[in-house]
Coordinates of C-alpha atoms in Angstrom, one line a residue:
X49 CA -45.0 3.1 19.8
X50 CA -43.0 0.4 21.4
X51 CA -42.9 -1.6 18.2
X52 CA -41.6 1.3 16.1
X53 CA -39.3 2.7 18.7
X54 CA -37.5 -0.4 19.8
X55 CA -34.2 -1.4 18.2
X56 CA -33.1 -4.2 20.6
X57 CA -34.1 -6.8 18.0
X58 CA -31.0 -6.0 16.0
X59 CA -28.8 -3.6 17.9
X60 CA -28.1 -6.3 20.5
X61 CA -25.3 -7.3 18.1
X62 CA -23.4 -4.4 19.5
X63 CA -23.5 -5.7 23.1
X64 CA -19.7 -6.3 23.3
X65 CA -19.0 -2.9 21.9
X66 CA -21.5 -1.2 24.3
X67 CA -20.0 -2.9 27.3
X68 CA -16.4 -2.0 26.2
X69 CA -17.4 1.6 25.8
X70 CA -19.1 1.7 29.2
X71 CA -16.1 0.1 30.9
X72 CA -13.8 2.7 29.4
X73 CA -16.2 5.5 30.4
X74 CA -16.5 4.3 34.0
X75 CA -12.7 4.0 34.4
X76 CA -12.3 7.5 33.1
X77 CA -15.0 8.9 35.4
X78 CA -13.1 7.4 38.4
X79 CA -9.7 8.7 37.1
X80 CA -11.1 12.2 36.9
X81 CA -12.8 12.0 40.3
X82 CA -16.3 12.2 38.9
X83 CA -17.2 8.9 40.5
X84 CA -15.5 6.9 43.3
X85 CA -13.1 4.1 42.6
X86 CA -15.5 1.8 44.5
X87 CA -18.4 2.6 42.2
X88 CA -16.1 2.2 39.2
X89 CA -15.1 -1.2 40.4
X90 CA -18.7 -2.3 41.0
X91 CA -19.6 -1.1 37.5
X92 CA -16.7 -2.9 35.9
X93 CA -17.5 -6.2 37.7
X94 CA -21.2 -5.8 36.9
X95 CA -20.6 -5.1 33.3
X96 CA -18.5 -8.2 33.0
X97 CA -21.3 -10.2 34.5
X98 CA -23.8 -8.8 32.0
X99 CA -21.4 -9.6 29.1
X100 CA -21.1 -13.2 30.4
X101 CA -24.9 -13.5 30.5
X102 CA -25.2 -12.3 27.0
X103 CA -22.4 -14.6 25.8
X104 CA -23.9 -17.7 27.4
X105 CA -27.4 -16.9 26.2
X106 CA -29.1 -16.3 29.6
X107 CA -29.6 -12.6 29.3
X108 CA -33.3 -11.5 28.9
X109 CA -33.6 -8.8 26.3
X110 CA -36.7 -6.5 26.6
X111 CA -38.3 -4.5 23.9
X112 CA -39.8 -2.2 26.6
X113 CA -36.2 -1.0 27.3
X114 CA -35.8 0.0 23.6
X115 CA -32.2 -0.7 22.8
X116 CA -29.0 -2.5 23.9
X117 CA -27.8 0.5 25.9
X118 CA -30.9 0.6 28.2
X119 CA -31.1 -3.2 28.4
X120 CA -27.5 -3.4 29.7
X121 CA -27.9 -0.5 32.1
X122 CA -31.1 -1.9 33.5
X123 CA -29.5 -5.3 34.1
X124 CA -26.5 -3.6 35.6
X125 CA -28.7 -1.9 38.1
X126 CA -30.3 -5.3 39.0
X127 CA -26.8 -6.7 39.7
X128 CA -25.0 -3.8 41.5
X129 CA -27.8 -1.4 42.6
X130 CA -27.2 2.3 43.0
X131 CA -23.7 2.6 41.5
X132 CA -25.2 1.7 38.1
X133 CA -27.0 5.0 38.0
X134 CA -23.7 6.8 38.0
X135 CA -22.4 5.1 34.9
X136 CA -24.2 7.5 32.5
X137 CA -22.7 10.6 34.1
X138 CA -21.2 12.9 31.4
X139 CA -22.5 11.0 28.4
X140 CA -25.7 10.5 26.4
X141 CA -27.2 7.7 24.4
X142 CA -26.3 9.8 21.4
X143 CA -22.5 9.6 21.8
X144 CA -22.9 6.1 23.3
X145 CA -24.6 4.7 20.2
X146 CA -22.2 6.5 17.9
X147 CA -19.3 5.0 19.8
X148 CA -20.8 1.5 19.8
X149 CA -21.6 1.6 16.1
X150 CA -18.1 2.9 15.2
X151 CA -16.5 0.1 17.2
X152 CA -18.7 -2.5 15.5
X153 CA -18.0 -1.2 12.0
X154 CA -14.3 -1.0 12.8
X155 CA -14.4 -4.7 13.8
X156 CA -16.0 -5.5 10.5
X157 CA -13.4 -3.5 8.5
X158 CA -10.8 -5.6 10.3
X159 CA -12.7 -8.7 9.3
X160 CA -13.0 -7.5 5.7
X161 CA -9.2 -6.8 5.6
X162 CA -8.5 -10.4 6.8
X163 CA -11.0 -11.8 4.2
X164 CA -9.4 -9.8 1.4
X165 CA -5.9 -10.8 2.3
X166 CA -6.9 -14.5 2.3
X167 CA -8.5 -14.1 -1.1
X168 CA -5.5 -12.3 -2.6
X169 CA -3.2 -15.0 -1.3
X170 CA -5.4 -17.7 -2.9
X171 CA -5.4 -15.8 -6.2
X172 CA -1.6 -15.5 -6.0
X173 CA -1.3 -19.2 -5.6
X174 CA -3.4 -19.7 -8.8
X175 CA -1.4 -17.2 -10.7
X176 CA 1.9 -18.7 -9.7
X177 CA 0.7 -22.2 -10.8
X178 CA -0.5 -21.0 -14.2
X179 CA 1.9 -18.1 -14.9
X180 CA 2.6 -19.5 -18.4
X181 CA -0.7 -21.2 -19.2
X182 CA -2.2 -19.6 -22.3
X183 CA -5.9 -18.8 -22.4
X184 CA -8.0 -16.4 -24.5
X185 CA -8.4 -12.9 -23.4
X186 CA -11.8 -11.3 -24.2
X187 CA -13.3 -8.0 -25.0
X188 CA -17.1 -7.9 -25.5
X189 CA -16.9 -11.6 -24.4
X190 CA -15.4 -12.2 -27.8
X191 CA -11.9 -13.7 -28.2
X192 CA -9.4 -10.8 -28.5
X193 CA -5.8 -11.7 -27.8
X194 CA -4.1 -14.6 -25.9
X195 CA -3.2 -14.0 -22.3
X196 CA -2.1 -16.2 -19.5
X197 CA -4.1 -17.7 -16.7
X198 CA -1.7 -16.1 -14.2
X199 CA -2.3 -12.7 -15.8
X200 CA -6.0 -13.1 -15.5
X201 CA -5.7 -14.1 -11.8
X202 CA -3.5 -11.1 -11.2
X203 CA -6.1 -8.8 -12.6
X204 CA -8.3 -9.8 -9.7
X205 CA -5.4 -9.4 -7.3
X206 CA -5.2 -5.8 -8.4
X207 CA -9.0 -5.3 -8.0
X208 CA -9.1 -6.8 -4.5
X209 CA -5.9 -4.9 -3.7
X210 CA -7.7 -1.7 -4.3
X211 CA -10.6 -2.9 -2.1
X212 CA -8.0 -3.7 0.6
X213 CA -6.7 -0.1 0.3
X214 CA -10.2 1.3 0.6
X215 CA -10.9 -0.8 3.7
X216 CA -7.7 0.4 5.4
X217 CA -8.3 4.0 4.3
X218 CA -11.8 4.0 5.7
X219 CA -10.6 2.5 9.0
X220 CA -8.0 5.1 9.4
X221 CA -10.4 8.0 8.7
X222 CA -13.2 6.7 11.0
X223 CA -10.9 6.1 14.0
X224 CA -12.0 9.1 16.1
X225 CA -14.0 8.6 19.3
X226 CA -17.4 10.2 19.7
X227 CA -17.5 9.3 23.4
X228 CA -17.8 12.4 25.6
X229 CA -19.6 14.4 23.0
X230 CA -22.7 13.7 25.2
X231 CA -26.1 14.7 23.7
X232 CA -24.7 17.2 21.2
X233 CA -22.8 20.0 23.1
X234 CA -20.2 18.2 25.2
X235 CA -20.5 18.1 29.0
X236 CA -19.7 20.2 32.0
X237 CA -18.0 17.3 33.9
X238 CA -14.2 17.3 33.8
X239 CA -14.0 14.2 31.6
X240 CA -10.8 13.0 29.8
X241 CA -11.8 12.2 26.2
X242 CA -8.3 11.3 25.3
X243 CA -8.3 8.6 28.0
X244 CA -11.5 6.9 26.7
X245 CA -10.3 7.3 23.1
X246 CA -7.1 5.5 23.9
X247 CA -8.8 2.8 25.9
X248 CA -11.0 2.0 23.0
X249 CA -8.2 2.0 20.4
X250 CA -9.2 5.2 18.7
X251 CA -6.5 7.6 17.5
X252 CA -8.1 10.7 19.0
X253 CA -11.4 12.1 20.2
X254 CA -13.7 13.6 17.5
X255 CA -13.1 17.3 17.5
X256 CA -16.7 18.6 17.2
X257 CA -19.5 17.4 19.5
X258 CA -22.3 18.1 17.0
X259 CA -20.5 16.2 14.3
X260 CA -19.5 13.4 16.6
X261 CA -23.1 12.3 17.5
X262 CA -24.6 12.9 14.0
X263 CA -21.8 11.5 11.8
X264 CA -22.5 8.3 10.0
X265 CA -19.9 8.7 7.3
X266 CA -18.0 5.8 8.7
X267 CA -21.0 3.5 8.0
X268 CA -21.5 5.0 4.5
X269 CA -17.8 4.5 3.7
X270 CA -18.0 0.9 4.9
X271 CA -21.0 0.3 2.7
X272 CA -19.3 2.1 -0.2
X273 CA -16.2 -0.1 0.1
X274 CA -18.4 -3.2 0.4
X275 CA -20.3 -2.2 -2.7
X276 CA -17.3 -1.7 -4.9
X277 CA -15.8 -5.0 -3.6
X278 CA -19.1 -6.7 -4.3
X279 CA -18.9 -5.6 -7.9
X280 CA -15.5 -7.2 -8.2
X281 CA -16.7 -10.4 -6.5
X282 CA -19.7 -10.5 -8.8
X283 CA -17.6 -10.0 -11.9
X284 CA -15.3 -12.9 -10.9
X285 CA -18.4 -15.0 -9.9
X286 CA -19.8 -14.4 -13.4
X287 CA -16.6 -15.6 -15.0
X288 CA -16.6 -18.7 -12.9
X289 CA -20.2 -19.5 -13.9
X290 CA -19.2 -19.1 -17.6
X291 CA -15.9 -20.9 -17.3
X292 CA -17.5 -23.9 -15.6
X293 CA -20.0 -24.6 -18.4
X294 CA -19.6 -27.5 -20.7
X295 CA -19.2 -25.0 -23.5
X296 CA -16.1 -23.5 -21.9
X297 CA -14.6 -26.1 -19.6
X298 CA -12.0 -23.6 -18.4
X299 CA -12.4 -24.5 -14.7
X300 CA -13.7 -27.4 -12.6
X301 CA -15.2 -26.8 -9.2
X302 CA -15.4 -29.8 -6.8
X303 CA -18.6 -30.9 -5.2
X304 CA -17.7 -28.8 -2.2
X305 CA -18.6 -25.7 -4.1
X306 CA -21.2 -27.1 -6.5
X307 CA -24.7 -28.5 -6.2
X308 CA -26.7 -31.1 -8.1
X309 CA -30.1 -30.8 -9.8
X310 CA -33.3 -32.3 -8.3
X311 CA -34.2 -33.8 -11.6
X312 CA -31.2 -33.8 -13.9
X313 CA -28.5 -36.2 -12.6
X314 CA -25.8 -34.9 -14.9
X315 CA -25.9 -31.3 -13.6
X316 CA -23.2 -29.7 -11.5
X317 CA -24.2 -26.2 -10.7
X318 CA -21.8 -23.4 -9.5
X319 CA -24.3 -22.2 -6.9
X320 CA -21.8 -20.6 -4.7
X321 CA -20.7 -18.3 -7.5
X322 CA -24.3 -17.5 -8.5
X323 CA -25.1 -16.6 -4.9
X324 CA -22.1 -14.3 -4.6
X325 CA -23.2 -12.7 -7.8
X326 CA -26.6 -12.0 -6.2
X327 CA -25.2 -10.6 -3.0
X328 CA -24.4 -7.3 -4.8
X329 CA -28.1 -6.4 -4.8
X330 CA -28.3 -6.6 -1.0
X331 CA -25.1 -4.7 -0.4
X332 CA -26.0 -2.0 -3.0
X333 CA -29.5 -1.8 -1.4
X334 CA -28.0 -1.2 2.0
X335 CA -25.8 1.5 0.7
X336 CA -28.7 3.3 -1.0
X337 CA -30.9 2.9 2.0
X338 CA -28.5 4.5 4.4
X339 CA -27.8 7.3 2.0
X340 CA -31.5 8.0 1.9
X341 CA -31.8 7.9 5.7
X342 CA -29.0 10.5 6.2
X343 CA -30.1 12.8 3.3
X344 CA -31.5 16.0 4.7
X345 CA -31.1 15.4 8.4
X346 CA -30.5 18.6 10.4
X347 CA -27.8 18.5 13.1
X348 CA -27.4 16.9 15.4
X349 CA -29.2 13.6 16.2
X350 CA -32.6 12.5 14.9
X351 CA -34.4 9.2 15.6
X352 CA -34.1 8.5 11.8
X353 CA -30.6 7.5 12.6
X354 CA -31.8 4.4 14.4
X355 CA -32.4 3.1 10.9
X356 CA -28.6 3.1 10.2
X357 CA -27.8 -0.4 11.6
X358 CA -29.9 -3.1 10.1
X359 CA -28.6 -2.3 6.6
X360 CA -25.0 -2.3 7.7
X361 CA -25.4 -5.5 9.7
X362 CA -27.0 -7.3 6.7
X363 CA -24.4 -5.9 4.2
X364 CA -21.5 -6.9 6.6
X365 CA -22.9 -10.5 7.0
X366 CA -23.2 -10.9 3.2
X367 CA -19.9 -9.3 2.4
X368 CA -17.9 -11.5 4.8
X369 CA -19.8 -14.6 3.5
X370 CA -19.1 -13.7 -0.1
X371 CA -15.4 -13.1 0.6
X372 CA -15.1 -16.4 2.4
X373 CA -17.0 -18.3 -0.3
X374 CA -14.9 -16.8 -3.1
X375 CA -11.7 -17.6 -1.3
X376 CA -12.9 -21.2 -0.9
X377 CA -13.8 -21.4 -4.6
X378 CA -10.4 -20.0 -5.7
X379 CA -8.6 -22.5 -3.6
X380 CA -10.9 -25.3 -4.8
X381 CA -11.1 -24.7 -8.5
X382 CA -8.9 -26.5 -11.0
X383 CA -8.0 -24.7 -14.2
X384 CA -8.2 -27.0 -17.2
X385 CA -5.0 -26.2 -19.0
X386 CA -5.8 -28.1 -22.2
X387 CA -9.1 -26.4 -22.6
X388 CA -7.6 -23.0 -21.9
X389 CA -4.9 -23.6 -24.5
X390 CA -7.3 -24.9 -27.1
X391 CA -9.5 -21.8 -26.7
X392 CA -6.5 -19.4 -26.7
X393 CA -5.8 -20.0 -30.4
X394 CA -9.4 -19.7 -31.5
X395 CA -11.1 -16.6 -33.0
X396 CA -8.0 -15.4 -34.8
X397 CA -6.6 -14.3 -31.4
X398 CA -3.1 -13.6 -32.9
X399 CA -4.4 -11.2 -35.5
X400 CA -3.0 -8.2 -33.6
X401 CA 0.4 -9.9 -33.5
X402 CA 0.4 -10.2 -37.3
X403 CA -0.4 -6.4 -37.6
X404 CA 2.2 -5.5 -35.1
X405 CA 4.8 -7.6 -36.9
X406 CA 4.1 -5.7 -40.2
X407 CA 4.5 -2.4 -38.4
X408 CA 7.7 -3.5 -36.6
X409 CA 9.5 -5.4 -39.4
X410 CA 8.0 -4.0 -42.6
X411 CA 7.6 -0.5 -41.3
X412 CA 4.0 -0.5 -42.6
X413 CA 1.7 2.2 -41.0
X414 CA -0.5 0.5 -38.4
X415 CA -3.8 1.4 -40.2
X416 CA -2.5 -0.2 -43.4
X417 CA -1.3 -3.3 -41.4
X418 CA -4.7 -3.4 -39.7
X419 CA -6.4 -3.5 -43.2
X420 CA -4.0 -6.3 -44.5
X421 CA -4.6 -8.4 -41.4
X422 CA -8.4 -7.9 -41.7
X423 CA -8.2 -9.2 -45.3
X424 CA -6.2 -12.3 -44.2
X425 CA -8.7 -13.0 -41.4
X426 CA -11.5 -12.9 -43.9
X427 CA -9.6 -15.3 -46.1
X428 CA -9.1 -17.7 -43.2
X429 CA -12.8 -17.5 -42.3
X430 CA -13.7 -18.4 -45.9
X431 CA -11.4 -21.4 -45.7
X432 CA -12.6 -22.4 -42.2
X433 CA -9.0 -22.3 -40.9
X434 CA -6.9 -20.1 -38.5
X435 CA -4.3 -17.6 -39.5
X436 CA -1.3 -19.9 -39.0
X437 CA -2.9 -22.3 -41.4
X438 CA -2.7 -19.9 -44.3
X439 CA 0.3 -20.5 -46.6
X440 CA 3.0 -17.9 -47.1
X441 CA 1.9 -17.5 -50.7
X442 CA -1.6 -16.7 -49.5
X443 CA -0.3 -14.0 -47.3
X444 CA 2.0 -12.6 -49.9
X445 CA -0.9 -12.4 -52.2
X446 CA -2.3 -9.8 -49.9
X447 CA 1.0 -8.1 -49.1
X448 CA 4.1 -9.0 -51.0
X449 CA 6.5 -8.0 -48.2
X450 CA 5.4 -10.7 -45.8
X451 CA 8.1 -13.3 -45.1
X452 CA 8.0 -16.7 -43.4
X453 CA 9.2 -14.9 -40.2
X454 CA 5.5 -14.1 -39.7
X455 CA 4.9 -17.6 -38.4
X456 CA 7.1 -16.9 -35.5
X457 CA 4.5 -14.5 -34.0
X458 CA 1.3 -16.3 -34.9
X459 CA 1.5 -19.0 -32.2
X460 CA -0.3 -18.2 -29.0
X461 CA 2.8 -19.0 -26.9
X462 CA 4.9 -16.6 -29.0
X463 CA 2.2 -14.0 -28.7
X464 CA 2.0 -14.0 -24.9
X465 CA 5.8 -14.2 -24.5
X466 CA 6.1 -11.1 -26.6
X467 CA 3.9 -9.0 -24.3
X468 CA 6.8 -7.8 -22.2
X469 CA 5.6 -4.3 -21.5
X470 CA 5.2 -3.5 -17.8
X471 CA 1.9 -5.1 -16.6
X472 CA 1.7 -7.2 -19.7
X473 CA 0.7 -10.9 -20.0
X474 CA 4.2 -12.3 -20.7
X475 CA 4.9 -15.0 -18.0
X476 CA 8.0 -13.1 -16.9
X477 CA 5.9 -10.0 -16.3
X478 CA 3.3 -12.1 -14.5
X479 CA 5.9 -13.5 -12.2
X480 CA 7.3 -10.1 -11.5
X481 CA 3.8 -8.9 -10.4
X482 CA 3.4 -12.0 -8.2
X483 CA 6.7 -11.2 -6.6
X484 CA 5.7 -7.6 -6.0
X485 CA 2.4 -8.6 -4.4
X486 CA 4.2 -11.3 -2.3
X487 CA 6.4 -8.5 -0.9
X488 CA 3.4 -6.2 -0.3
X489 CA 1.7 -8.9 1.7
X490 CA 4.9 -9.6 3.8
X491 CA 5.0 -5.9 4.6

């Protein structure tokens, strides 16, 4: 029973939050006259001593005391004696653990925000440096149309920007204090829940005591935001793995973010990216696990909810690590401009530009222009050359209206410069988006 019941092996991570909540509760009890000022001062000093012991590693945790709450309270009694027994007046472990856990998750959301901001800034720096560097854009991992390096980096800025929005949104929604809900029905003591909420940085007390002690939406939202962000991190990691291969040579990672092989001396493996790609499994798993724990639980508190923390702790650790590692790689990587440019013109990447030119200049219906372009692509494939290498006579043999002006749109530089629609890949548009995000970050 002790082995299955105890949570101190992992919930000791919430020691600082537990002590902060207890200090706020004790101060409120004194302010409302529930306990004396002398007892409140003794509790305050005792809790600071306990926190110091935990911080310096001298605190002795006991599985017999089940959890961090009882471990702290027992040690507080050792230090200050009888006043320690008054600390728990007007509260329960149910609202206490909900408060501690919320405070811990809120801290992690703040850490995620900082990590995302740092990553976005690193991506902006890459985008600014390569705003006009051409590279291939892909669909189905096949060359589609030329884009710019800056445009590709800004795509991830948008992704991580949405993650940032989700983090901030989740933090705002969860910022209600459960403290004072007691076991499930509130308390008959004249407590001031607004006082403790304010002391702990909450916007307000939670409005329903049953919901306050049984709610774990904040943890589920944290894991949901982490999961979506992990998808973005994994997609970028996959591209870094591909781009750093000898076949692509789009980017180079230094030895700081690569490893060697135990047998092949030439190898330079993008292990950091591969590990980020794998972190998705752990974060998704945590999200699914907590969903299953909470599914079907009647109000208010059930011991099942003790299984809410390990998954969140593990997901948080891996999310923060993945964010930091990705920021490090983005700062570290060098885009190989020549390789990007060489690949940008491959695979008939300007075929769409040819079709668009026929629509715009010759007023040919797009479906007809698409057919003509396909015929010219097939001709170039047969001759093992690219579209700009076909002669004007070759092109006029397929459509008589084509003029030598067509060559003005077939180069990759011309192609990317022409994509001036809002959000397009033209360097001017890329720089506009960089400026927009720079202002967002300043705000």
